[in-house]
mmCIF file with all atom_site columns, N, CA and C in Angstrom:
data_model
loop_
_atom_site.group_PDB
_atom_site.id
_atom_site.type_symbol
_atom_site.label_atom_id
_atom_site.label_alt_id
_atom_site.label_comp_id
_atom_site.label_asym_id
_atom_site.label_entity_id
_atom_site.label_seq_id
_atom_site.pdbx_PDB_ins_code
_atom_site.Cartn_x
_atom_site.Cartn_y
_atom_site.Cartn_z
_atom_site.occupancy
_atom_site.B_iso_or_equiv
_atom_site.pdbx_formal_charge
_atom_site.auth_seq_id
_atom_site.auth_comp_id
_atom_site.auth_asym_id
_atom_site.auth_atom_id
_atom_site.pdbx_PDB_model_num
ATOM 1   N N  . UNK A 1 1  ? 33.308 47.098 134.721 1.00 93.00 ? 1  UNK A N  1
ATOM 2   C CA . UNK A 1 1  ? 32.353 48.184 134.776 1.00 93.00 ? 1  UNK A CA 1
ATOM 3   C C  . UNK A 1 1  ? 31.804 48.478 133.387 1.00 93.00 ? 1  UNK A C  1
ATOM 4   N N  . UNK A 1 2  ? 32.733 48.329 132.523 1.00 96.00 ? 2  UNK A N  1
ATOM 5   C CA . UNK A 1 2  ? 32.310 48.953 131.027 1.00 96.00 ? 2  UNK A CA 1
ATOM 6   C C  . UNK A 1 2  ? 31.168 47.714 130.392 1.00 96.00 ? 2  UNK A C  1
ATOM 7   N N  . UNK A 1 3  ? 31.368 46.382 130.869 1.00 96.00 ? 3  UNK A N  1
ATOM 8   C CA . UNK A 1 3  ? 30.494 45.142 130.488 1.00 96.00 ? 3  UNK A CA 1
ATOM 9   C C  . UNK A 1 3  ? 29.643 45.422 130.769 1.00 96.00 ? 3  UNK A C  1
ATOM 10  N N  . UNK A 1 4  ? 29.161 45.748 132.247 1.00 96.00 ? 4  UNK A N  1
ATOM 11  C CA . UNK A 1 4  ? 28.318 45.415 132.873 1.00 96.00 ? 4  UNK A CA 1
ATOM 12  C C  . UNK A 1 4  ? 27.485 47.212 132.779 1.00 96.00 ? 4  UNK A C  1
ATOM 13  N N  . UNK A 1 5  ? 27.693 48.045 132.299 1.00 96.00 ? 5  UNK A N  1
ATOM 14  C CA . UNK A 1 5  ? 27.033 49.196 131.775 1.00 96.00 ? 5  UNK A CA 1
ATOM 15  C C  . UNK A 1 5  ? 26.525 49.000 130.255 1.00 96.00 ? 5  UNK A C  1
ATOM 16  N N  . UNK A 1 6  ? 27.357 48.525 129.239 1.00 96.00 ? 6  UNK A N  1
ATOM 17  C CA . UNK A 1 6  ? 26.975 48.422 128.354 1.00 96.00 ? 6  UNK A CA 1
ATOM 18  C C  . UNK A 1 6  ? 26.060 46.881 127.908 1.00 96.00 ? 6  UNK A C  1
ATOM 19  N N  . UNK A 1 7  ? 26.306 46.299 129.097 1.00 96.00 ? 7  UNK A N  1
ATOM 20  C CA . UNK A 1 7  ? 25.077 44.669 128.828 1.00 96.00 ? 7  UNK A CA 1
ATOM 21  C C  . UNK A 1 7  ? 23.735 45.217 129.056 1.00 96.00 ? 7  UNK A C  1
ATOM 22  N N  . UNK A 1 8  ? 23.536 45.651 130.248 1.00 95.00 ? 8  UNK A N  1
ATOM 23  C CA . UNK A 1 8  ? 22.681 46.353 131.158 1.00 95.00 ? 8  UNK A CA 1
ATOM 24  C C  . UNK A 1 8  ? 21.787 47.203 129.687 1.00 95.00 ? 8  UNK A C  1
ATOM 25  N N  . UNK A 1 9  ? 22.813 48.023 129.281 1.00 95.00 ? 9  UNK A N  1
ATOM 26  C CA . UNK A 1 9  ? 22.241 48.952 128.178 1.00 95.00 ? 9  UNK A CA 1
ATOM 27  C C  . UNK A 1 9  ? 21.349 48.328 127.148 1.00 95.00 ? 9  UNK A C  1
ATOM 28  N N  . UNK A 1 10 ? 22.172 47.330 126.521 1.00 95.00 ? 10 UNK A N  1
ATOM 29  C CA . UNK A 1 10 ? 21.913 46.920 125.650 1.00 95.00 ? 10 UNK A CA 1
ATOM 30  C C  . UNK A 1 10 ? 20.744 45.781 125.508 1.00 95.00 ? 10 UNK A C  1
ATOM 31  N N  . UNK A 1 11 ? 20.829 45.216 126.788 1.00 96.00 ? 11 UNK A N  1
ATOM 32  C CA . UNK A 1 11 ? 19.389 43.883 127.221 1.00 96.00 ? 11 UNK A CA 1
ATOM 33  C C  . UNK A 1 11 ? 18.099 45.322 127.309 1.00 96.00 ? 11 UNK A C  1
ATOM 34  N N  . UNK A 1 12 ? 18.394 46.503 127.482 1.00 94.00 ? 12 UNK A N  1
ATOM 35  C CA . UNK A 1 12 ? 17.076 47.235 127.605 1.00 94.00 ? 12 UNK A CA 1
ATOM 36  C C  . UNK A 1 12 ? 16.907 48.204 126.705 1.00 94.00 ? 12 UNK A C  1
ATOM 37  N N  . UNK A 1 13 ? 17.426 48.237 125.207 1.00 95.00 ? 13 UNK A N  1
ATOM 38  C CA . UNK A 1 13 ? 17.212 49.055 124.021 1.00 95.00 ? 13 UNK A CA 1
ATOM 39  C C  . UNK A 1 13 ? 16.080 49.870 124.082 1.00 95.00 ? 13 UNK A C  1
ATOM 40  N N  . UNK A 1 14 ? 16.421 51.200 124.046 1.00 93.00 ? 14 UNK A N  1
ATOM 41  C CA . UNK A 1 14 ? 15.176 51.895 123.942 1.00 93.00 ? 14 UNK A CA 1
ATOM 42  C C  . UNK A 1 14 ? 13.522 51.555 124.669 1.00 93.00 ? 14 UNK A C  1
ATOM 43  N N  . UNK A 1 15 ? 14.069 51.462 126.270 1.00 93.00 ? 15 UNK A N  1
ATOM 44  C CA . UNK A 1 15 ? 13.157 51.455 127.124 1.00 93.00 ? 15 UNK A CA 1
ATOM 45  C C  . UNK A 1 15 ? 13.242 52.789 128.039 1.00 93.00 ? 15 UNK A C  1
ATOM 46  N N  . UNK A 1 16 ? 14.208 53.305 127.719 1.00 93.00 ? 16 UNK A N  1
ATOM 47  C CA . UNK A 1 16 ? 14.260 54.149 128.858 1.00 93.00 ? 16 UNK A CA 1
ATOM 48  C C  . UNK A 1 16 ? 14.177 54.279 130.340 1.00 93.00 ? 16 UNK A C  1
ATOM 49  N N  . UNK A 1 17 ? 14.758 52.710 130.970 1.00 92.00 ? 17 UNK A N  1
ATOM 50  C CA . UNK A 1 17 ? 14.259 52.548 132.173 1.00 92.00 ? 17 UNK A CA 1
ATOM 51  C C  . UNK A 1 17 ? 15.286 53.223 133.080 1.00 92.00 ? 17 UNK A C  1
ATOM 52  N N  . UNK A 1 18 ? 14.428 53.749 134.439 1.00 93.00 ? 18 UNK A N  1
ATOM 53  C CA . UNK A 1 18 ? 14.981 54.383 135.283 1.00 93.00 ? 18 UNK A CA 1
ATOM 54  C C  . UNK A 1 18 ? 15.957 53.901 135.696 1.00 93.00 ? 18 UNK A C  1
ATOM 55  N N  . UNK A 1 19 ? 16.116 53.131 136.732 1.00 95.00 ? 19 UNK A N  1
ATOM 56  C CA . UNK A 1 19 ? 17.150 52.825 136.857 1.00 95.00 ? 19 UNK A CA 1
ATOM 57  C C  . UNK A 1 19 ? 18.267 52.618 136.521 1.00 95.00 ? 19 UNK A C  1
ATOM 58  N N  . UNK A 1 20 ? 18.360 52.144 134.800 1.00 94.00 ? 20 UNK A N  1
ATOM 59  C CA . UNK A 1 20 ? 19.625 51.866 134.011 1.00 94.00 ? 20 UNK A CA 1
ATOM 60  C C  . UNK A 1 20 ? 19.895 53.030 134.053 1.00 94.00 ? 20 UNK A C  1
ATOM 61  N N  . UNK A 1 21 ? 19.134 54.501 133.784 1.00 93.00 ? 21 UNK A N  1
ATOM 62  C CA . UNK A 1 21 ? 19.675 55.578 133.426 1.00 93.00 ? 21 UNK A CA 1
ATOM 63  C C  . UNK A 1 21 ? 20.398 56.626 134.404 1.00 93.00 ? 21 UNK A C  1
ATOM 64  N N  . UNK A 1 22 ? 19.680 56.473 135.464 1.00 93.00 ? 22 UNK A N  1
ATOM 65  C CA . UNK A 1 22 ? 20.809 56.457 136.926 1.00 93.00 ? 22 UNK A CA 1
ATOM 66  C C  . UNK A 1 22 ? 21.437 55.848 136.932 1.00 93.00 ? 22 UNK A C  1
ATOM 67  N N  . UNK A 1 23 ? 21.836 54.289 136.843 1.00 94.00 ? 23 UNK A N  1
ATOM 68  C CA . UNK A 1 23 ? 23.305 54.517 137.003 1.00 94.00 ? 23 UNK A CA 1
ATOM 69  C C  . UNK A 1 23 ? 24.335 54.681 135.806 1.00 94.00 ? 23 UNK A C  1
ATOM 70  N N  . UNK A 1 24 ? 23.580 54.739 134.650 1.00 94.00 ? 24 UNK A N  1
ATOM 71  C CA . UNK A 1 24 ? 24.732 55.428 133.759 1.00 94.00 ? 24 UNK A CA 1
ATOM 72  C C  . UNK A 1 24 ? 25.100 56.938 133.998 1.00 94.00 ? 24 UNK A C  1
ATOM 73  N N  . UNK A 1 25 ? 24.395 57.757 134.347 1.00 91.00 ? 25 UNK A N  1
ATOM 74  C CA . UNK A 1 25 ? 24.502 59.400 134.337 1.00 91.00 ? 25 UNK A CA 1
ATOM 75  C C  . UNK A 1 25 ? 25.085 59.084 135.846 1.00 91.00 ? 25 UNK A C  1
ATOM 76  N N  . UNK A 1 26 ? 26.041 58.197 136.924 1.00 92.00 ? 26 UNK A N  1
ATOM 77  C CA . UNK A 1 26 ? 26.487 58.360 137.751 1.00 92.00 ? 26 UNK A CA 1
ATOM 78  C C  . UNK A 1 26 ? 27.795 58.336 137.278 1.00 92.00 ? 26 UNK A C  1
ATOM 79  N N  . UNK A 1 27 ? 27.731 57.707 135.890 1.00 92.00 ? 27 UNK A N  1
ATOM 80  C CA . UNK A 1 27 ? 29.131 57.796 135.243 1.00 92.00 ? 27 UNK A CA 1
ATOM 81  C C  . UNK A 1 27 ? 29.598 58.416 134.121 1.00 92.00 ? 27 UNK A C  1
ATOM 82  N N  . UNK A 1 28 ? 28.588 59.792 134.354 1.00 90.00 ? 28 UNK A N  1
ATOM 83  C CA . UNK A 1 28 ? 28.800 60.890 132.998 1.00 90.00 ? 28 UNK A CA 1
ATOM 84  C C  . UNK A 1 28 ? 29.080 62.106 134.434 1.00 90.00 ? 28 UNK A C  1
ATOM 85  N N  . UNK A 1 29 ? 30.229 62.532 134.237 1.00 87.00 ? 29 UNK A N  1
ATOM 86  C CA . UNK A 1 29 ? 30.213 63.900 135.187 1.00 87.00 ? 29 UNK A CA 1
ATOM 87  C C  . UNK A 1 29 ? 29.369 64.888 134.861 1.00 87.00 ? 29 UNK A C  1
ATOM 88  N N  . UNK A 1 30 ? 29.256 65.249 133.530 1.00 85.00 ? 30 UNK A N  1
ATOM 89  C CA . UNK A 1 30 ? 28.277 66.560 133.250 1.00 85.00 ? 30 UNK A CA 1
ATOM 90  C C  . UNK A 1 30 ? 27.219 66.462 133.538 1.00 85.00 ? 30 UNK A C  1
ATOM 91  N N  . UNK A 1 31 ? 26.440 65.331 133.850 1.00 83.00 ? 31 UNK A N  1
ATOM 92  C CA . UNK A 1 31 ? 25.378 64.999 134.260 1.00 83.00 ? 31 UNK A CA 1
ATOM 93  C C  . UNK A 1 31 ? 25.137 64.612 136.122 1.00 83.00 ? 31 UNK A C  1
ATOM 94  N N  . UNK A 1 32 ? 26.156 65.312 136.606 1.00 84.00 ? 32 UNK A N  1
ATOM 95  C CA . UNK A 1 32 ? 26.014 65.314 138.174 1.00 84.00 ? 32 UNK A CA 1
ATOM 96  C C  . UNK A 1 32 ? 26.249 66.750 138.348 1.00 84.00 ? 32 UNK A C  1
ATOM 97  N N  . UNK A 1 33 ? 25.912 66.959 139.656 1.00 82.00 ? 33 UNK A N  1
ATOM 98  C CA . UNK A 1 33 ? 25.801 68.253 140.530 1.00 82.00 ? 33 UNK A CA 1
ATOM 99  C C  . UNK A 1 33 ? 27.240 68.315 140.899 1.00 82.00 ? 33 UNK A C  1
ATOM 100 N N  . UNK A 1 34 ? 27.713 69.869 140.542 1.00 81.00 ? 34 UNK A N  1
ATOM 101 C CA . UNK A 1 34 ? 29.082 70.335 140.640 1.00 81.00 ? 34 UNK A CA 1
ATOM 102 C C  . UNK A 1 34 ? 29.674 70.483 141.907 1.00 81.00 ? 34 UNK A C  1
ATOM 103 N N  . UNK A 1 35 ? 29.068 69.774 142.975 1.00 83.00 ? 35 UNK A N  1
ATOM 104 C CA . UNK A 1 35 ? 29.056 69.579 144.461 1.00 83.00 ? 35 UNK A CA 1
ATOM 105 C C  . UNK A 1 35 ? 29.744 68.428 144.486 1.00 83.00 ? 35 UNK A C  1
ATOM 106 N N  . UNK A 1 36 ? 29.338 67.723 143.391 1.00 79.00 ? 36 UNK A N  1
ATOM 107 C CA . UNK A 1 36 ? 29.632 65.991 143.860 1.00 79.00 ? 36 UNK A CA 1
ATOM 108 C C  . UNK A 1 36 ? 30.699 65.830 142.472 1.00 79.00 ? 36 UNK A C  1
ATOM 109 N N  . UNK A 1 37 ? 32.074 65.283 143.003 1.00 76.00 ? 37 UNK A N  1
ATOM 110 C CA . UNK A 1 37 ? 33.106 65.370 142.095 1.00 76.00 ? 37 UNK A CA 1
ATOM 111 C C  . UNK A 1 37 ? 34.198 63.853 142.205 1.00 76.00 ? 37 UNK A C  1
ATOM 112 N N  . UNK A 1 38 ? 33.560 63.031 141.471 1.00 80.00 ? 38 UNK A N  1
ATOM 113 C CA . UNK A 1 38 ? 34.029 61.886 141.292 1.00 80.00 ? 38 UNK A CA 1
ATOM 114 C C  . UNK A 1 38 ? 34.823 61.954 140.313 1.00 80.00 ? 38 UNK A C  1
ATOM 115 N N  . UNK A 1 39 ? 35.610 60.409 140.547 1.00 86.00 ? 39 UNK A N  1
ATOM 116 C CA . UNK A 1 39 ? 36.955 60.449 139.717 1.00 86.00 ? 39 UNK A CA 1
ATOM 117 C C  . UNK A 1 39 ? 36.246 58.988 138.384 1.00 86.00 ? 39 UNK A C  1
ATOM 118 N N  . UNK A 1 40 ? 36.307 58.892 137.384 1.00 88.00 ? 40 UNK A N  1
ATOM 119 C CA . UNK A 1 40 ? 35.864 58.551 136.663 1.00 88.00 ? 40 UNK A CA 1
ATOM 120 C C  . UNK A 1 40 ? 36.452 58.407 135.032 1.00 88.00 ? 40 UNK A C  1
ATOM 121 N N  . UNK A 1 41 ? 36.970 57.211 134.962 1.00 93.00 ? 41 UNK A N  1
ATOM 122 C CA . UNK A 1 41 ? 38.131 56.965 133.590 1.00 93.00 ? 41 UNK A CA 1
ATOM 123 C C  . UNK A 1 41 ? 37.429 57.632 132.639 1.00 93.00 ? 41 UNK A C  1
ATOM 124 N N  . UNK A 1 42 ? 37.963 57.642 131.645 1.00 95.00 ? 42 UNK A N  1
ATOM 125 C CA . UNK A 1 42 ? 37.269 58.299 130.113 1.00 95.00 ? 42 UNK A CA 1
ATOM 126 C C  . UNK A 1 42 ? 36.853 57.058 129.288 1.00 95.00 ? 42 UNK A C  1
ATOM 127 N N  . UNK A 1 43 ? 37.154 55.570 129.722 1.00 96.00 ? 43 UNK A N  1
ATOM 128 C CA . UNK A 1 43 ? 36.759 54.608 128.869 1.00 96.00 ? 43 UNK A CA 1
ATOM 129 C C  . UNK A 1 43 ? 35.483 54.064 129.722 1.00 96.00 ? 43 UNK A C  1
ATOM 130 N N  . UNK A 1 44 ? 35.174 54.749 130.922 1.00 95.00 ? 44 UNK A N  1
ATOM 131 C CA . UNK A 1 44 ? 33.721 54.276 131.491 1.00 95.00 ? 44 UNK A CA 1
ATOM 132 C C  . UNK A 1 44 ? 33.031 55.183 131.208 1.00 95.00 ? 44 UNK A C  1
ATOM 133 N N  . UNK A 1 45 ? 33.340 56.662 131.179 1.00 94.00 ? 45 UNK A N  1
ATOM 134 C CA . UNK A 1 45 ? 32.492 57.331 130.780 1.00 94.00 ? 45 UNK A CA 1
ATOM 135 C C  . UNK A 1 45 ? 31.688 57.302 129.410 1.00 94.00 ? 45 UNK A C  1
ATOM 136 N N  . UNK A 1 46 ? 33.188 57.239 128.412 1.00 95.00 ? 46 UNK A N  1
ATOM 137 C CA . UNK A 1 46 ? 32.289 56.769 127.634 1.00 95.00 ? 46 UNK A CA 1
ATOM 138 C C  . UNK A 1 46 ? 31.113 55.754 127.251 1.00 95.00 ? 46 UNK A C  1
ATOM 139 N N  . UNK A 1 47 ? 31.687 54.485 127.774 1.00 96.00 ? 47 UNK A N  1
ATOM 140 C CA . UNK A 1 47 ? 30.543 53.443 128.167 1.00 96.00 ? 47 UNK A CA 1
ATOM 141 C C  . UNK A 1 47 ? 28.759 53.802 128.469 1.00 96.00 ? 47 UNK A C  1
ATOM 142 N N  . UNK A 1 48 ? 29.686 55.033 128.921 1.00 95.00 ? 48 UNK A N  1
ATOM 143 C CA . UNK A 1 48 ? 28.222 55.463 129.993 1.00 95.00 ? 48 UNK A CA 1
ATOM 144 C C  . UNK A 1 48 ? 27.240 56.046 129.007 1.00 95.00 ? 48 UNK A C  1
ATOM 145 N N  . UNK A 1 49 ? 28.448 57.039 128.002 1.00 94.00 ? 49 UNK A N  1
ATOM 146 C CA . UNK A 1 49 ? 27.144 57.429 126.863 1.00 94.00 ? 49 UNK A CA 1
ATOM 147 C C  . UNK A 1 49 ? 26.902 56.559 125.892 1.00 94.00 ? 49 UNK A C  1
ATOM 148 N N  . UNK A 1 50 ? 27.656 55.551 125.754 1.00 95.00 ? 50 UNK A N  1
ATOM 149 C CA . UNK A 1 50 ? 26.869 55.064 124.216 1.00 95.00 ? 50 UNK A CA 1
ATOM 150 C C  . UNK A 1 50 ? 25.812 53.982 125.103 1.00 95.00 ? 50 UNK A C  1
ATOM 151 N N  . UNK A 1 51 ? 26.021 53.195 126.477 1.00 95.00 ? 51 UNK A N  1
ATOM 152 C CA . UNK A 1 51 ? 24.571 53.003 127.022 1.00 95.00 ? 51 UNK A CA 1
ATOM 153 C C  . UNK A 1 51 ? 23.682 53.873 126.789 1.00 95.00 ? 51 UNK A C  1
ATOM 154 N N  . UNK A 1 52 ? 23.506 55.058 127.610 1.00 94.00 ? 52 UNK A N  1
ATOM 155 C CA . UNK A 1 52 ? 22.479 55.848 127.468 1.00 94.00 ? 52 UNK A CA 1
ATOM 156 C C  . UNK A 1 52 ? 21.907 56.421 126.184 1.00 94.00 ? 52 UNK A C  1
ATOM 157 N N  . UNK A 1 53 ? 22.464 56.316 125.246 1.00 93.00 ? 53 UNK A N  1
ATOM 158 C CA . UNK A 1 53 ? 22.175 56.186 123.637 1.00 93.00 ? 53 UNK A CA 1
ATOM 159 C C  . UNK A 1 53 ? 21.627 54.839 123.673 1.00 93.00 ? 53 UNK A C  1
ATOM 160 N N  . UNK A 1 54 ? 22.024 53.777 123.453 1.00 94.00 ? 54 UNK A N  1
ATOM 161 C CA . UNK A 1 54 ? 21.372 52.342 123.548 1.00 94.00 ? 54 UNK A CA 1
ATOM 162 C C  . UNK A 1 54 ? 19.831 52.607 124.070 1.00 94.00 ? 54 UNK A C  1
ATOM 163 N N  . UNK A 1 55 ? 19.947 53.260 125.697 1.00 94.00 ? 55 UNK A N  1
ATOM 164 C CA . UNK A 1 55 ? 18.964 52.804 126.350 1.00 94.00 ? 55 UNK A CA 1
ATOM 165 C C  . UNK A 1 55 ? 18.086 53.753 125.937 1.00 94.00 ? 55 UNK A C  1
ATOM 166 N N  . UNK A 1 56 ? 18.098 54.917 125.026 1.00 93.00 ? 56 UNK A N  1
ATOM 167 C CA . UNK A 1 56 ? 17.000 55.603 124.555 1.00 93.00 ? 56 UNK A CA 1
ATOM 168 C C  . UNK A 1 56 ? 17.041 55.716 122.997 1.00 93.00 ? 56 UNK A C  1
ATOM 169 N N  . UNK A 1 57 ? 17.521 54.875 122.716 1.00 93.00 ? 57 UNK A N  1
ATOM 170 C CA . UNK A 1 57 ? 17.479 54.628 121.215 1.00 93.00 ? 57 UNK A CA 1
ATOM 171 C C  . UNK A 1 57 ? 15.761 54.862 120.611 1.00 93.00 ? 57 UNK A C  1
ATOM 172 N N  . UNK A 1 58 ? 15.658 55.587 119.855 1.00 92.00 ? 58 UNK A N  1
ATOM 173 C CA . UNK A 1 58 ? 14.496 55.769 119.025 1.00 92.00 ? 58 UNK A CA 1
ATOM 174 C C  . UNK A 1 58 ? 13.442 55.811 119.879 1.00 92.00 ? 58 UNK A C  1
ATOM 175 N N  . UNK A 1 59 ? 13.954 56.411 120.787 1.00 92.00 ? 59 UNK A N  1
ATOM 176 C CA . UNK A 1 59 ? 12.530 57.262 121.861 1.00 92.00 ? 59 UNK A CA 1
ATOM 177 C C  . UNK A 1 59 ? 12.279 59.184 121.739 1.00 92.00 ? 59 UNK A C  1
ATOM 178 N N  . UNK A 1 60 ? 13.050 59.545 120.729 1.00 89.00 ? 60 UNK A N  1
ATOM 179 C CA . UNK A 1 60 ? 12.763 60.857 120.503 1.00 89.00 ? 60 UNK A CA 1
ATOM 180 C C  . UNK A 1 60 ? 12.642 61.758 121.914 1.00 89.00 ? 60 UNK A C  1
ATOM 181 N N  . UNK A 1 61 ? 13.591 61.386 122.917 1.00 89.00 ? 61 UNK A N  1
ATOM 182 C CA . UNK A 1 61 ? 13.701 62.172 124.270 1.00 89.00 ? 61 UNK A CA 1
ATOM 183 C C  . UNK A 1 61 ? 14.546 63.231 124.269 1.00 89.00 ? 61 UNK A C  1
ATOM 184 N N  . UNK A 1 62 ? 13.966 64.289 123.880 1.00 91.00 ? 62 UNK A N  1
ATOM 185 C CA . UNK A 1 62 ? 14.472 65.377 124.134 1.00 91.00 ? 62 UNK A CA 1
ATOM 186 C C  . UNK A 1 62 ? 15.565 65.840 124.865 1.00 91.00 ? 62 UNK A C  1
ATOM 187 N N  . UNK A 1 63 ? 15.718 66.138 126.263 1.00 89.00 ? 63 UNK A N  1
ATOM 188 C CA . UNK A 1 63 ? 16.029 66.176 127.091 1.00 89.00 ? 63 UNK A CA 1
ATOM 189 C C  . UNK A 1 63 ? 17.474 65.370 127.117 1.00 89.00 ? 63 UNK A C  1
ATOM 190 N N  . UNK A 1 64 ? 17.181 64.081 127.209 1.00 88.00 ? 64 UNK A N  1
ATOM 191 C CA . UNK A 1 64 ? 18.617 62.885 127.287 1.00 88.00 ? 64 UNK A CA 1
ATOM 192 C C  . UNK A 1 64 ? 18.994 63.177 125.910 1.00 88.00 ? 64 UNK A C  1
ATOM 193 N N  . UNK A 1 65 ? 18.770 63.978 124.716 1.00 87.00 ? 65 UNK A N  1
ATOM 194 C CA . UNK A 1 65 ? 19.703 63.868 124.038 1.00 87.00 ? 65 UNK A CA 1
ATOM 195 C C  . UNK A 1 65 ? 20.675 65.074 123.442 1.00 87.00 ? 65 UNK A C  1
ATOM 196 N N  . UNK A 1 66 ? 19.710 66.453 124.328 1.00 89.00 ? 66 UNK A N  1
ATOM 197 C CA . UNK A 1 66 ? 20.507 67.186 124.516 1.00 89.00 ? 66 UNK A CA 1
ATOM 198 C C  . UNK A 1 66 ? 21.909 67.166 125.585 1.00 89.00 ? 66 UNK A C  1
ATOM 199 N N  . UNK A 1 67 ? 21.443 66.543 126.666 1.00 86.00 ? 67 UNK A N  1
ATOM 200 C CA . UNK A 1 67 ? 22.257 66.444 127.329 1.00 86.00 ? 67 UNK A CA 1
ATOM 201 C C  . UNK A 1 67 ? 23.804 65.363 127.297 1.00 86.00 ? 67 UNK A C  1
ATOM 202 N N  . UNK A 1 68 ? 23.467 64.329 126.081 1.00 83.00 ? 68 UNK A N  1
ATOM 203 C CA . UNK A 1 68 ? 24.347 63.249 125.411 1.00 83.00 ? 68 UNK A CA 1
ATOM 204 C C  . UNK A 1 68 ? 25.357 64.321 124.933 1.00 83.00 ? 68 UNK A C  1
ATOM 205 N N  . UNK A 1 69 ? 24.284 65.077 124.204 1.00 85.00 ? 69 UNK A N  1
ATOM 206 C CA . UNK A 1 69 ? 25.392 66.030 122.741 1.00 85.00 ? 69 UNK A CA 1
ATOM 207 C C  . UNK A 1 69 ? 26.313 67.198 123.291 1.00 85.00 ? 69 UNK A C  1
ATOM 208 N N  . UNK A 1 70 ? 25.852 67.566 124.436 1.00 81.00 ? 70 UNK A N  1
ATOM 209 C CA . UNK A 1 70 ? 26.592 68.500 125.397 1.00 81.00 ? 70 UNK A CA 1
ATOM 210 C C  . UNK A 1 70 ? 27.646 67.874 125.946 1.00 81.00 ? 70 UNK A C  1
#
């Protein structure tokens, strides 16, 4: 899981594409609805943010990087 989040990430540097970014924020809890409560290691999660850092690298997105730093 952690390969295949962080390959994914990394083949799409600062594209911001949808899809990669759904399914990384399926593997950041703070970034799901407090309805929906998955179980989720701390070495995928992390995965999950330094993809989503990767995948918006030097796109100045507001938004995804408040929500990284939270």
């Amino acid at each position: 899981t952690i390969g295949i989040l962080l390959g994914r990430a990394a083949s799409k540097i600062g594209s911001m594409d949808d899809h990669d970014t759904r399914t990384l924020c399926i593997h950041i809890p703070y970034l799901l609805p407090p309805t929906l409560s998955l179980e989720v290691s701390l070495s995928v999660q992390s995965a999950a943010v330094i993809g989503a850092g990767l995948l918006y690298k030097g796109t100045s997105n507001r938004l995804m990087t408040e929500m990284l730093l939270a």
